[in-house]
Structures are given as structure tokens and as C-alpha cells.
Amino acid sequence: MVFQETWELRARFARSLSDMYGTEVPAYTTLVEVSEAVNTDFMDTMGAEAERLGSIGRVTAERHGAIRVGSPEEMSQVAQVFAGFGMYPVGFYDLRDASKSSVPVVSTAFRPTDKDELAKNPFRVFTSMLAADDPRFFSPELQERLQSYIAERHIFSDELVAMAAKAAEGKGLEEVDADKLIELATAAFELNDEPIDEQWYRELEAISAVASDIGGVRYTHINHLTPRVLDIDDLYNRMEARGITMIDEIQGPPDWDGPDILLRQTSFRALDEERMFKFADGTVGPGALRVRFGEVEQRGIALTPQGRELYDTMNTQVDEKLAAGSGKTRVELAREVWAENLPNTEKGLREQGLGYFTYEVTSSAEPGEYDAEQLIDSGVLTAQPIVYEDFLPRSAAGIFQSNLKDEGTRDNEQQGTDYDLDTLSKIVGRDIVEPYELYKAQEEASLSAAAQQLGVTIHPTPALQS
Ligand code: OOG
Ligand code: NI
């Protein structure tokens, strides 16, 4: 019997979902192939510098998934499943207001939180819960039907939840149990071919395609699986060259003359998928659905709260310039705004406290007190950027939105239901961590280890002063 540790379970789970999704959505396999080619070529051109934001081994295996659940109960169950794979909730995203289309969900991402676990396998799943109780989207009468429809389904079996709990408790599983866990967990996210109640599905779809995708069927499924590339502009062009139409723009930061920051994402549009429907007259037959798509991402440096504030301000400026109408595209304007506002070197980001880094000792120092930057300048320390492991609400809303056929409906006269990090934490059954706390703790730990090793005092970097 071979014991499989948590990270091995997580790596197997990611691989198993990827294999399953490749059979369901063949264009995903193309996306993975093109991503791998982009990464290999980028390595060839850039050499060691290519791995500054993650080893090629990690990046090649790296995926994020997206799933959508229907109720607090399902959210708490899925959290228990992910805990078995060492994936914990990080970040709160309210997509109801981040988008002009009707997207009635609140979300978190389940992911490893420890840097060594992330290095072994960083699988993360963006997980959205339907806000069925939000009166802006659902009338009291519909809300009741929707909630009882969802309450009757059983997506995560007791056996799956129990096996995941055993994995969480023992920090891994013996091989036989591990096989079972992977099998059950993969099946829980597989597309089910049970005929869909046409009337019910279309009733919800008229309000929001996201609502029908979640609450119009008796199962959940992986909505997309996203590989990571080292050069998303190259990927975008190669996909278009292959005749796969991508959404109009790459979401997030522009391609610019400076370090990669946060997260850039793009996707190809959801494809029509033939599924079986049960019609009002009792007959069963094929119909079209359009929910699943392919997404790809490039990751950059994690920003501090000040860095993030600057990012948001720059976005607002770009929006204003775009609205003012200059004939330039969003990306062209963004490049200009960035060049004016954001330092274009890692050193600049560090000095202004905008990004997070870890520090490594590369030579010795005289006893004394130093600023980290001083030690870097004199070759005692080297700095490594901390990669952004999370998501961006605006990009997430953009991804949802670009894949909806129409905007759906929402009644803004009604008062929306309150959700925040605390209410969602209670639902999840575990404290949702703020991303900043994890990055900050990592920078702090590396600086205090360096100080100890050198026998000196290092003053906190600007990133740790807020
Ligand atoms: C999730 C959309 C958000 C991302 O990468 O920002 C997302 C969904 O479509 O369910 O996956
Ligand atoms: Ni995604």
C-alpha cells in the first residue's frame, strides 16, 4: 500500500478533471496543446528568466477550474471535498455588482495556501454560489421554487464527503481510498446526460444564463479549466490563427513595457452544445446549450493593497479616456496610463511598496541595521516576486459576461441581499482568508529568516508597512 499525500491527491484530481474535460470539450485539448507550445517557445527564447514567476514544471501542470453551486448547503459540501485536496477558501468576490449583465452569484476560490504546497501543485477552483435569495433577480415565488428544486438534488454523495474528510484528517490517503476519492470527486463534476426540463431551464435562462446553468439542472459540472501560459499575447494570436475565435480582448493588465502583474486572462467563446431536453409535452429530444468555454491565463506579481488601489485607479482612468472617445482601444489607452503611473521595474514596485517579494540571502553582511533594498543593492539579498495566485472580480465578471448570449434581467429597485467575506465564511464553514494576508505573511517570513541567518536587523519593506 502506498500512502498518497495531500498534494499528490490534488495533482491527481487536477489531472483527472483535465482528462475528463478534454473528452467533453475537444477545443480544450487544442487550448492545452497550444499553451504547451507557447510555453516551450517562451522558455527557448527567454532561458532561465522565463521561470521567474514559476517553474516550467509547475506552470505546465497548472490549471484553475470554475464550478457553480446552488445553495449554502452545496457550498459547504464542496468546501469539505476541496479540503481533502488541501484547497482552502481565499478571497471573496461579489459578481452581482461587478457586471452589467445578470450574474447572480457570490464566489470564493479554493486553493492551497502554503507556498510549498503551491509549488507542488497549485490547483485552484473558482467557486460560485447562486444567490437564490437576491430579490433583484428572483421574485419571492420563483425563489421558493428554485430553492426547493436545488434542495432536492444531491450532488456531493455522503461517500465522497466522508472520503474527503478522511483525506483531510490523515493529510492523505492509502492508494485504494485515494483512487476512490479521485473517481468520486471527478464524477461529481462530470457533465450528466439526464434530460433537462426545458420549461424550467428556459424560465431561469430568461433571467440569467448563469442561473439556468446552476439551478436549471440536477447536477453541477466543471464550467471551464484554465491552463497557464507564459505569453498570453502569443497564445491569443496562435488560437486565432487556428481559426478559433477568441473574445475581443485580453482581460486585465495590458501587454506593456514592465513586469507582469496580477492576472491576464482571455477565452474562446462558449460553444453550442447539444444536450437532451424533456419538453413540456413529455417528449425528449435534443436542444442547444451554450455555457462552457475555454479560458487561458498568464500570471504576474501579487500587488499590495496600495498596488491594487493604483491598479483600480488606472482602470478607472482608462475607462474615462475610453468614454471620452479618442479612437484608441482600451488596451492602447491602458498602455499609456500604465507607462505614466506604474514603475516599470521590479525594483520600482518594491520601493513604492506596490508588490510582494521574498528575499534570499546570497552573501554575508556586517552586523547592523539595514533596509532590505540596501542589502539588495550590495548583493547580500536577492528578491523574487511573489506570484498572484488569486482572481480579479472585474475580469471574472468580464469572463462571465462575454459568454452570455444576452444580458438577462434584474430589478434594481429591489434591495440586494447582503453577502460579504464573513457571511460567505459562515456558509463555507471555514474562515475565508484575504489574499493579502497570505502574501504579506510570506514576505514577512522570508525577511525574518534572512535577518536571522545574517544576524542583522532588517527594516520592514514598504510592502509590510501598511
Ligand atoms: C467563473 C468565472 C470567473 C475567472 O477565471 O475569473 C473565472 C465562472 O464562469 O463560473 O473563472
Ligand atoms: Ni476562470
GROMACS .gro file of C-alpha atoms and ligand atoms in nm:
model
  478
    1MET     CA    1   0.000   0.000   0.000
    2VAL     CA    2   0.131   0.337  -0.096
    3PHE     CA    3   0.027   0.640   0.102
    4GLN     CA    4  -0.053   0.943  -0.113
    5GLU     CA    5  -0.003   1.281   0.042
    6THR     CA    6  -0.246   1.569   0.007
    7TRP     CA    7  -0.052   1.734  -0.277
    8GLU     CA    8  -0.042   1.409  -0.471
    9LEU     CA    9  -0.419   1.377  -0.435
   10ARG     CA   10  -0.455   1.736  -0.555
   11ALA     CA   11  -0.228   1.679  -0.856
   12ARG     CA   12  -0.419   1.362  -0.945
   13PHE     CA   13  -0.752   1.541  -0.908
   14ALA     CA   14  -0.641   1.822  -1.142
   15ARG     CA   15  -0.513   1.571  -1.396
   16SER     CA   16  -0.822   1.358  -1.377
   17LEU     CA   17  -1.052   1.658  -1.429
   18SER     CA   18  -0.835   1.773  -1.718
   19ASP     CA   19  -0.858   1.432  -1.888
   20MET     CA   20  -1.233   1.421  -1.836
   21TYR     CA   21  -1.285   1.778  -1.960
   22GLY     CA   22  -1.071   1.709  -2.268
   23THR     CA   23  -1.309   1.433  -2.373
   24GLU     CA   24  -1.611   1.659  -2.310
   25VAL     CA   25  -1.477   1.973  -2.480
   26PRO     CA   26  -1.227   1.890  -2.757
   27ALA     CA   27  -1.137   2.258  -2.810
   28TYR     CA   28  -0.994   2.247  -2.456
   29THR     CA   29  -0.739   1.992  -2.572
   30THR     CA   30  -0.636   2.228  -2.853
   31LEU     CA   31  -0.601   2.508  -2.599
   32VAL     CA   32  -0.376   2.290  -2.380
   33GLU     CA   33  -0.162   2.190  -2.678
   34VAL     CA   34  -0.120   2.549  -2.793
   35SER     CA   35  -0.043   2.659  -2.434
   36GLU     CA   36   0.231   2.400  -2.408
   37ALA     CA   37   0.381   2.509  -2.739
   38VAL     CA   38   0.374   2.874  -2.627
   39ASN     CA   39   0.548   2.787  -2.301
   40THR     CA   40   0.816   2.576  -2.467
   41ASP     CA   41   0.894   2.852  -2.716
   42PHE     CA   42   0.897   3.114  -2.446
   43MET     CA   43   1.148   2.905  -2.247
   44ASP     CA   44   1.365   2.873  -2.556
   45THR     CA   45   1.373   3.247  -2.616
   46MET     CA   46   1.392   3.369  -2.258
   47GLY     CA   47   1.602   3.100  -2.089
   48ALA     CA   48   1.613   3.099  -1.706
   49GLU     CA   49   1.435   3.436  -1.689
   50ALA     CA   50   1.122   3.259  -1.818
   51GLU     CA   51   1.084   3.081  -1.484
   52ARG     CA   52   1.092   3.395  -1.271
   53LEU     CA   53   0.720   3.359  -1.191
   54GLY     CA   54   0.706   2.981  -1.159
   55SER     CA   55   0.899   2.674  -1.267
   56ILE     CA   56   0.808   2.534  -1.606
   57GLY     CA   57   0.704   2.210  -1.431
   58ARG     CA   58   0.454   2.394  -1.217
   59VAL     CA   59   0.326   2.616  -1.496
   60THR     CA   60   0.275   2.328  -1.738
   61ALA     CA   61   0.062   2.132  -1.491
   62GLU     CA   62  -0.113   2.443  -1.362
   63ARG     CA   63  -0.490   2.474  -1.401
   64HIS     CA   64  -0.774   2.659  -1.244
   65GLY     CA   65  -1.126   2.531  -1.268
   66ALA     CA   66  -1.458   2.705  -1.228
   67ILE     CA   67  -1.766   2.549  -1.076
   68ARG     CA   68  -2.101   2.684  -0.969
   69VAL     CA   69  -2.319   2.554  -0.686
   70GLY     CA   70  -2.676   2.630  -0.595
   71SER     CA   71  -2.709   2.670  -0.220
   72PRO     CA   72  -2.526   2.728   0.108
   73GLU     CA   73  -2.550   2.356   0.175
   74GLU     CA   74  -2.381   2.265  -0.152
   75MET     CA   75  -2.117   2.531  -0.088
   76SER     CA   76  -2.033   2.379   0.250
   77GLN     CA   77  -2.017   2.029   0.099
   78VAL     CA   78  -1.789   2.132  -0.183
   79ALA     CA   79  -1.566   2.305   0.072
   80GLN     CA   80  -1.530   1.973   0.254
   81VAL     CA   81  -1.444   1.799  -0.072
   82PHE     CA   82  -1.175   2.057  -0.156
   83ALA     CA   83  -1.031   2.040   0.197
   84GLY     CA   84  -0.947   1.675   0.125
   85PHE     CA   85  -0.719   1.803  -0.151
   86GLY     CA   86  -0.562   2.076   0.065
   87MET     CA   87  -0.763   2.352  -0.104
   88TYR     CA   88  -0.899   2.626   0.121
   89PRO     CA   89  -1.117   2.931   0.054
   90VAL     CA   90  -0.930   3.250  -0.031
   91GLY     CA   91  -1.088   3.581  -0.130
   92PHE     CA   92  -1.446   3.699  -0.159
   93TYR     CA   93  -1.584   3.808  -0.498
   94ASP     CA   94  -1.927   3.961  -0.544
   95LEU     CA   95  -2.002   3.933  -0.913
   96ARG     CA   96  -2.359   4.057  -0.882
   97ASP     CA   97  -2.242   4.419  -0.900
   98ALA     CA   98  -1.922   4.369  -1.096
   99SER     CA   99  -2.111   4.312  -1.416
  100LYS     CA  100  -2.386   4.487  -1.607
  101SER     CA  101  -2.533   4.154  -1.715
  102SER     CA  102  -2.732   3.947  -1.475
  103VAL     CA  103  -2.479   3.736  -1.284
  104PRO     CA  104  -2.647   3.637  -0.956
  105VAL     CA  105  -2.351   3.474  -0.777
  106VAL     CA  106  -2.101   3.533  -0.497
  107SER     CA  107  -1.774   3.347  -0.510
  108THR     CA  108  -1.451   3.239  -0.345
  109ALA     CA  109  -1.154   3.040  -0.472
  110PHE     CA  110  -1.038   2.715  -0.314
  111ARG     CA  111  -0.662   2.674  -0.337
  112PRO     CA  112  -0.351   2.567  -0.149
  113THR     CA  113  -0.235   2.848   0.079
  114ASP     CA  114   0.114   2.732   0.170
  115LYS     CA  115   0.397   2.826  -0.068
  116ASP     CA  116   0.548   2.476  -0.074
  117GLU     CA  117   0.206   2.324  -0.143
  118LEU     CA  118   0.153   2.578  -0.423
  119ALA     CA  119   0.489   2.485  -0.573
  120LYS     CA  120   0.400   2.114  -0.568
  121ASN     CA  121   0.064   2.169  -0.734
  122PRO     CA  122  -0.129   2.498  -0.737
  123PHE     CA  123  -0.471   2.368  -0.849
  124ARG     CA  124  -0.740   2.621  -0.764
  125VAL     CA  125  -1.112   2.629  -0.829
  126PHE     CA  126  -1.313   2.949  -0.860
  127THR     CA  127  -1.638   2.851  -0.689
  128SER     CA  128  -1.957   3.048  -0.725
  129MET     CA  129  -2.277   3.012  -0.527
  130LEU     CA  130  -2.611   3.115  -0.669
  131ALA     CA  131  -2.764   3.399  -0.468
  132ALA     CA  132  -3.112   3.248  -0.499
  133ASP     CA  133  -3.234   3.479  -0.223
  134ASP     CA  134  -3.149   3.801  -0.407
  135PRO     CA  135  -3.481   3.971  -0.497
  136ARG     CA  136  -3.318   4.174  -0.773
  137PHE     CA  137  -3.307   3.854  -0.977
  138PHE     CA  138  -3.575   3.623  -0.836
  139SER     CA  139  -3.928   3.703  -0.729
  140PRO     CA  140  -4.035   3.552  -0.393
  141GLU     CA  141  -4.240   3.291  -0.578
  142LEU     CA  142  -3.958   3.190  -0.811
  143GLN     CA  143  -3.708   3.197  -0.528
  144GLU     CA  144  -3.915   2.938  -0.346
  145ARG     CA  145  -3.939   2.705  -0.645
  146LEU     CA  146  -3.568   2.749  -0.719
  147GLN     CA  147  -3.460   2.679  -0.364
  148SER     CA  148  -3.673   2.369  -0.334
  149TYR     CA  149  -3.554   2.236  -0.671
  150ILE     CA  150  -3.194   2.275  -0.555
  151ALA     CA  151  -3.264   2.135  -0.209
  152GLU     CA  152  -3.388   1.813  -0.364
  153ARG     CA  153  -3.075   1.735  -0.560
  154HIS     CA  154  -2.775   1.556  -0.413
  155ILE     CA  155  -2.459   1.648  -0.599
  156PHE     CA  156  -2.196   1.550  -0.345
  157SER     CA  157  -2.258   1.199  -0.216
  158ASP     CA  158  -2.208   1.111   0.151
  159GLU     CA  159  -1.938   0.868   0.043
  160LEU     CA  160  -1.745   1.146  -0.136
  161VAL     CA  161  -1.773   1.389   0.154
  162ALA     CA  162  -1.668   1.119   0.404
  163MET     CA  163  -1.368   1.013   0.195
  164ALA     CA  164  -1.259   1.376   0.156
  165ALA     CA  165  -1.289   1.420   0.533
  166LYS     CA  166  -1.069   1.115   0.584
  167ALA     CA  167  -0.810   1.261   0.343
  168ALA     CA  168  -0.820   1.596   0.524
  169GLU     CA  169  -0.784   1.429   0.862
  170GLY     CA  170  -0.497   1.198   0.763
  171LYS     CA  171  -0.327   1.453   0.531
  172GLY     CA  172  -0.353   1.198   0.255
  173LEU     CA  173  -0.492   0.851   0.183
  174GLU     CA  174  -0.379   0.497   0.115
  175GLU     CA  175  -0.387   0.417  -0.254
  176VAL     CA  176  -0.719   0.229  -0.263
  177ASP     CA  177  -0.900   0.510  -0.086
  178ALA     CA  178  -0.718   0.767  -0.296
  179ASP     CA  179  -0.838   0.601  -0.616
  180LYS     CA  180  -1.193   0.607  -0.481
  181LEU     CA  181  -1.172   0.972  -0.384
  182ILE     CA  182  -1.043   1.075  -0.728
  183GLU     CA  183  -1.311   0.871  -0.901
  184LEU     CA  184  -1.597   1.012  -0.691
  185ALA     CA  185  -1.472   1.370  -0.699
  186THR     CA  186  -1.420   1.363  -1.077
  187ALA     CA  187  -1.765   1.215  -1.133
  188ALA     CA  188  -1.924   1.491  -0.923
  189PHE     CA  189  -1.803   1.748  -1.180
  190GLU     CA  190  -1.876   1.548  -1.492
  191LEU     CA  191  -2.149   1.651  -1.732
  192ASN     CA  192  -2.461   1.447  -1.669
  193ASP     CA  193  -2.677   1.336  -1.961
  194GLU     CA  194  -3.008   1.326  -1.775
  195PRO     CA  195  -3.261   1.514  -1.992
  196ILE     CA  196  -3.308   1.874  -1.884
  197ASP     CA  197  -3.656   2.007  -1.803
  198GLU     CA  198  -3.691   2.251  -2.093
  199GLN     CA  199  -3.954   2.479  -1.946
  200TRP     CA  200  -3.777   2.520  -1.617
  201TYR     CA  201  -3.438   2.573  -1.780
  202ARG     CA  202  -3.567   2.840  -2.019
  203GLU     CA  203  -3.762   3.018  -1.744
  204LEU     CA  204  -3.439   3.065  -1.548
  205GLU     CA  205  -3.236   3.140  -1.860
  206ALA     CA  206  -3.457   3.438  -1.936
  207ILE     CA  207  -3.339   3.590  -1.607
  208SER     CA  208  -2.978   3.481  -1.630
  209ALA     CA  209  -2.793   3.212  -1.823
  210VAL     CA  210  -2.583   3.163  -1.511
  211ALA     CA  211  -2.897   3.094  -1.305
  212SER     CA  212  -3.019   2.828  -1.551
  213ASP     CA  213  -2.676   2.670  -1.571
  214ILE     CA  214  -2.675   2.634  -1.192
  215GLY     CA  215  -3.038   2.587  -1.094
  216GLY     CA  216  -3.192   2.454  -1.415
  217VAL     CA  217  -3.032   2.111  -1.390
  218ARG     CA  218  -2.997   1.850  -1.119
  219TYR     CA  219  -2.616   1.833  -1.138
  220THR     CA  220  -2.314   2.057  -1.143
  221HIS     CA  221  -2.022   2.038  -1.382
  222ILE     CA  222  -1.684   2.195  -1.447
  223ASN     CA  223  -1.758   2.514  -1.636
  224HIS     CA  224  -1.404   2.564  -1.761
  225LEU     CA  225  -1.049   2.455  -1.688
  226THR     CA  226  -0.780   2.709  -1.749
  227PRO     CA  227  -0.419   2.640  -1.838
  228ARG     CA  228  -0.149   2.895  -1.761
  229VAL     CA  229   0.080   3.040  -2.025
  230LEU     CA  230   0.394   3.250  -2.005
  231ASP     CA  231   0.293   3.468  -2.302
  232ILE     CA  232  -0.081   3.522  -2.344
  233ASP     CA  233  -0.048   3.755  -2.645
  234ASP     CA  234   0.132   3.481  -2.835
  235LEU     CA  235  -0.136   3.231  -2.728
  236TYR     CA  236  -0.417   3.462  -2.841
  237ASN     CA  237  -0.263   3.504  -3.187
  238ARG     CA  238  -0.193   3.135  -3.230
  239MET     CA  239  -0.551   3.039  -3.137
  240GLU     CA  240  -0.692   3.291  -3.384
  241ALA     CA  241  -0.454   3.159  -3.648
  242ARG     CA  242  -0.604   2.817  -3.588
  243GLY     CA  243  -0.948   2.956  -3.661
  244ILE     CA  244  -1.071   2.959  -3.300
  245THR     CA  245  -1.243   3.291  -3.229
  246MET     CA  246  -1.135   3.445  -2.902
  247ILE     CA  247  -1.326   3.710  -2.705
  248ASP     CA  248  -1.239   4.062  -2.821
  249GLU     CA  249  -0.974   4.143  -2.567
  250ILE     CA  250  -0.737   4.008  -2.312
  251GLN     CA  251  -0.886   4.093  -1.971
  252GLY     CA  252  -0.680   4.260  -1.701
  253PRO     CA  253  -0.343   4.436  -1.739
  254PRO     CA  254  -0.226   4.533  -2.089
  255ASP     CA  255   0.081   4.400  -2.261
  256TRP     CA  256   0.331   4.667  -2.154
  257ASP     CA  257   0.693   4.751  -2.110
  258GLY     CA  258   0.725   4.643  -1.745
  259PRO     CA  259   0.688   4.345  -1.512
  260ASP     CA  260   0.384   4.120  -1.541
  261ILE     CA  261   0.146   4.197  -1.259
  262LEU     CA  262  -0.169   4.028  -1.127
  263LEU     CA  263  -0.352   3.828  -1.388
  264ARG     CA  264  -0.427   3.846  -1.760
  265GLN     CA  265  -0.699   3.623  -1.900
  266THR     CA  266  -0.876   3.552  -2.222
  267SER     CA  267  -1.114   3.289  -2.351
  268PHE     CA  268  -1.278   3.145  -2.655
  269ARG     CA  269  -1.650   3.178  -2.665
  270ALA     CA  270  -1.887   2.923  -2.526
  271LEU     CA  271  -1.979   2.673  -2.794
  272ASP     CA  272  -2.324   2.542  -2.876
  273GLU     CA  273  -2.351   2.201  -2.715
  274GLU     CA  274  -2.626   1.960  -2.800
  275ARG     CA  275  -2.798   1.827  -2.488
  276MET     CA  276  -3.113   1.626  -2.431
  277PHE     CA  277  -3.420   1.812  -2.313
  278LYS     CA  278  -3.752   1.696  -2.178
  279PHE     CA  279  -4.020   1.918  -2.333
  280ALA     CA  280  -4.348   2.030  -2.181
  281ASP     CA  281  -4.541   1.772  -2.389
  282GLY     CA  282  -4.337   1.492  -2.233
  283THR     CA  283  -4.120   1.422  -2.538
  284VAL     CA  284  -3.744   1.403  -2.510
  285GLY     CA  285  -3.515   1.545  -2.778
  286PRO     CA  286  -3.203   1.743  -2.847
  287GLY     CA  287  -3.165   2.115  -2.788
  288ALA     CA  288  -2.877   2.359  -2.770
  289LEU     CA  289  -2.698   2.494  -2.467
  290ARG     CA  290  -2.418   2.741  -2.454
  291VAL     CA  291  -2.236   2.752  -2.124
  292ARG     CA  292  -1.891   2.600  -2.138
  293PHE     CA  293  -1.589   2.776  -2.283
  294GLY     CA  294  -1.213   2.769  -2.282
  295GLU     CA  295  -1.006   3.017  -2.089
  296VAL     CA  296  -0.634   3.075  -2.055
  297GLU     CA  297  -0.430   3.294  -1.824
  298GLN     CA  298  -0.093   3.450  -1.758
  299ARG     CA  299   0.006   3.529  -1.401
  300GLY     CA  300   0.216   3.815  -1.268
  301ILE     CA  301   0.332   3.969  -0.943
  302ALA     CA  302   0.096   3.992  -0.643
  303LEU     CA  303   0.018   4.353  -0.557
  304THR     CA  304  -0.012   4.503  -0.210
  305PRO     CA  305  -0.329   4.692  -0.113
  306GLN     CA  306  -0.163   5.015  -0.238
  307GLY     CA  307  -0.064   4.843  -0.560
  308ARG     CA  308  -0.414   4.717  -0.604
  309GLU     CA  309  -0.560   5.059  -0.536
  310LEU     CA  310  -0.333   5.202  -0.806
  311TYR     CA  311  -0.442   4.924  -1.042
  312ASP     CA  312  -0.808   5.009  -0.983
  313THR     CA  313  -0.743   5.383  -1.025
  314MET     CA  314  -0.563   5.319  -1.352
  315ASN     CA  315  -0.857   5.110  -1.473
  316THR     CA  316  -1.094   5.396  -1.392
  317GLN     CA  317  -0.872   5.637  -1.584
  318VAL     CA  318  -0.869   5.406  -1.883
  319ASP     CA  319  -1.249   5.381  -1.870
  320GLU     CA  320  -1.279   5.759  -1.861
  321LYS     CA  321  -1.042   5.805  -2.154
  322LEU     CA  322  -1.224   5.538  -2.347
  323ALA     CA  323  -1.558   5.708  -2.279
  324ALA     CA  324  -1.414   6.043  -2.386
  325GLY     CA  325  -1.351   5.882  -2.726
  326SER     CA  326  -1.004   5.916  -2.873
  327GLY     CA  327  -1.025   5.644  -3.134
  328LYS     CA  328  -0.780   5.435  -2.934
  329THR     CA  329  -0.860   5.089  -2.799
  330ARG     CA  330  -0.884   5.008  -2.430
  331VAL     CA  331  -0.554   4.826  -2.444
  332GLU     CA  332  -0.374   5.115  -2.619
  333LEU     CA  333  -0.508   5.359  -2.361
  334ALA     CA  334  -0.414   5.124  -2.079
  335ARG     CA  335  -0.058   5.105  -2.204
  336GLU     CA  336  -0.034   5.487  -2.189
  337VAL     CA  337  -0.190   5.512  -1.844
  338TRP     CA  338   0.038   5.241  -1.712
  339ALA     CA  339   0.352   5.399  -1.852
  340GLU     CA  340   0.258   5.720  -1.670
  341ASN     CA  341   0.169   5.567  -1.337
  342LEU     CA  342   0.329   5.232  -1.269
  343PRO     CA  343   0.702   5.182  -1.215
  344ASN     CA  344   0.828   4.958  -1.494
  345THR     CA  345   1.081   4.761  -1.291
  346GLU     CA  346   1.052   4.516  -1.002
  347LYS     CA  347   1.277   4.745  -0.803
  348GLY     CA  348   1.038   5.033  -0.860
  349LEU     CA  349   0.744   4.822  -0.745
  350ARG     CA  350   0.936   4.726  -0.430
  351GLU     CA  351   1.050   5.077  -0.348
  352GLN     CA  352   0.696   5.210  -0.370
  353GLY     CA  353   0.552   4.919  -0.172
  354LEU     CA  354   0.330   4.813  -0.462
  355GLY     CA  355   0.425   4.446  -0.498
  356TYR     CA  356   0.513   4.150  -0.276
  357PHE     CA  357   0.851   3.976  -0.286
  358THR     CA  358   1.051   3.715  -0.098
  359TYR     CA  359   1.415   3.759  -0.012
  360GLU     CA  360   1.703   3.517  -0.025
  361VAL     CA  361   2.047   3.553   0.132
  362THR     CA  362   2.324   3.542  -0.128
  363SER     CA  363   2.621   3.671   0.074
  364SER     CA  364   2.707   3.791   0.427
  365ALA     CA  365   2.671   4.130   0.593
  366GLU     CA  366   2.835   4.321   0.879
  367PRO     CA  367   2.618   4.327   1.191
  368GLY     CA  368   2.388   4.628   1.191
  369GLU     CA  369   2.059   4.768   1.076
  370TYR     CA  370   1.961   4.781   0.712
  371ASP     CA  371   1.678   4.842   0.472
  372ALA     CA  372   1.607   4.541   0.254
  373GLU     CA  373   1.672   4.748  -0.059
  374GLN     CA  374   2.018   4.843   0.072
  375LEU     CA  375   2.104   4.475   0.114
  376ILE     CA  376   1.982   4.402  -0.237
  377ASP     CA  377   2.194   4.684  -0.381
  378SER     CA  378   2.502   4.549  -0.207
  379GLY     CA  379   2.437   4.193  -0.326
  380VAL     CA  380   2.356   4.045   0.016
  381LEU     CA  381   1.994   3.968  -0.067
  382THR     CA  382   1.814   3.887  -0.388
  383ALA     CA  383   1.443   3.947  -0.431
  384GLN     CA  384   1.199   3.711  -0.601
  385PRO     CA  385   0.848   3.827  -0.692
  386ILE     CA  386   0.553   3.650  -0.529
  387VAL     CA  387   0.316   3.535  -0.798
  388TYR     CA  388  -0.052   3.636  -0.780
  389GLU     CA  389  -0.248   3.319  -0.701
  390ASP     CA  390  -0.597   3.473  -0.698
  391PHE     CA  391  -0.857   3.624  -0.929
  392LEU     CA  392  -0.984   3.968  -1.031
  393PRO     CA  393  -1.355   4.044  -0.990
  394ARG     CA  394  -1.370   4.268  -1.294
  395SER     CA  395  -1.204   4.008  -1.516
  396ALA     CA  396  -1.420   3.732  -1.371
  397ALA     CA  397  -1.731   3.938  -1.448
  398GLY     CA  398  -1.591   4.003  -1.797
  399ILE     CA  399  -1.540   3.631  -1.848
  400PHE     CA  400  -1.893   3.550  -1.732
  401GLN     CA  401  -2.035   3.833  -1.943
  402SER     CA  402  -1.854   3.767  -2.267
  403ASN     CA  403  -2.001   3.421  -2.266
  404LEU     CA  404  -2.363   3.514  -2.214
  405LYS     CA  405  -2.591   3.538  -2.513
  406ASP     CA  406  -2.789   3.822  -2.364
  407GLU     CA  407  -2.790   4.031  -2.053
  408GLY     CA  408  -3.081   3.872  -1.873
  409THR     CA  409  -3.291   4.073  -1.634
  410ARG     CA  410  -3.251   4.235  -1.297
  411ASP     CA  411  -3.475   4.465  -1.093
  412ASN     CA  412  -3.253   4.732  -0.945
  413GLU     CA  413  -3.542   4.880  -0.746
  414GLN     CA  414  -3.511   4.586  -0.509
  415GLN     CA  415  -3.257   4.579  -0.229
  416GLY     CA  416  -2.988   4.313  -0.296
  417THR     CA  417  -2.913   4.050  -0.033
  418ASP     CA  418  -2.603   4.131   0.174
  419TYR     CA  419  -2.312   3.897   0.127
  420ASP     CA  420  -1.956   3.961   0.237
  421LEU     CA  421  -1.646   3.769   0.340
  422ASP     CA  422  -1.793   3.690   0.681
  423THR     CA  423  -2.133   3.570   0.567
  424LEU     CA  424  -1.974   3.354   0.299
  425SER     CA  425  -1.722   3.219   0.553
  426LYS     CA  426  -2.012   3.100   0.768
  427ILE     CA  427  -2.166   2.928   0.469
  428VAL     CA  428  -1.837   2.768   0.365
  429GLY     CA  429  -1.780   2.652   0.723
  430ARG     CA  430  -1.426   2.785   0.739
  431ASP     CA  431  -1.271   3.134   0.751
  432ILE     CA  432  -1.214   3.272   0.404
  433VAL     CA  433  -0.868   3.426   0.404
  434GLU     CA  434  -0.793   3.763   0.242
  435PRO     CA  435  -0.532   3.706  -0.029
  436TYR     CA  436  -0.315   3.995   0.102
  437GLU     CA  437  -0.268   3.824   0.435
  438LEU     CA  438  -0.107   3.524   0.268
  439TYR     CA  439   0.131   3.725   0.050
  440LYS     CA  440   0.223   3.956   0.335
  441ALA     CA  441   0.295   3.666   0.572
  442GLN     CA  442   0.517   3.508   0.307
  443GLU     CA  443   0.719   3.827   0.259
  444GLU     CA  444   0.747   3.876   0.635
  445ALA     CA  445   0.863   3.520   0.695
  446SER     CA  446   1.131   3.542   0.428
  447LEU     CA  447   1.264   3.872   0.567
  448SER     CA  448   1.281   3.749   0.922
  449ALA     CA  449   1.453   3.427   0.813
  450ALA     CA  450   1.707   3.637   0.620
  451ALA     CA  451   1.765   3.865   0.918
  452GLN     CA  452   1.822   3.569   1.142
  453GLN     CA  453   2.059   3.400   0.901
  454LEU     CA  454   2.262   3.719   0.856
  455GLY     CA  455   2.250   3.819   1.222
  456VAL     CA  456   2.131   4.170   1.132
  457THR     CA  457   1.820   4.381   1.169
  458ILE     CA  458   1.623   4.441   0.850
  459HIS     CA  459   1.367   4.720   0.849
  460PRO     CA  460   1.032   4.623   0.705
  461THR     CA  461   0.990   4.688   0.335
  462PRO     CA  462   0.728   4.941   0.221
  463ALA     CA  463   0.506   4.641   0.135
  464LEU     CA  464   0.492   4.543   0.502
  465GLN     CA  465   0.437   4.891   0.640
  466SER     CA  466   0.068   4.909   0.562
  467OOG     C1  467  -1.627   3.174  -1.320
  467OOG     C2  468  -1.574   3.295  -1.390
  467OOG     C3  469  -1.452   3.350  -1.319
  467OOG     C4  470  -1.205   3.357  -1.372
  467OOG     O1  471  -1.106   3.298  -1.418
  467OOG     O2  472  -1.204   3.478  -1.343
  467OOG     C5  473  -1.328   3.278  -1.353
  467OOG     C6  474  -1.736   3.103  -1.394
  467OOG     O3  475  -1.755   3.123  -1.514
  467OOG     O4  476  -1.802   3.021  -1.327
  467OOG     O5  477  -1.319   3.160  -1.369
  468NI      NI  478  -1.164   3.112  -1.497
   0.00000   0.00000   0.00000
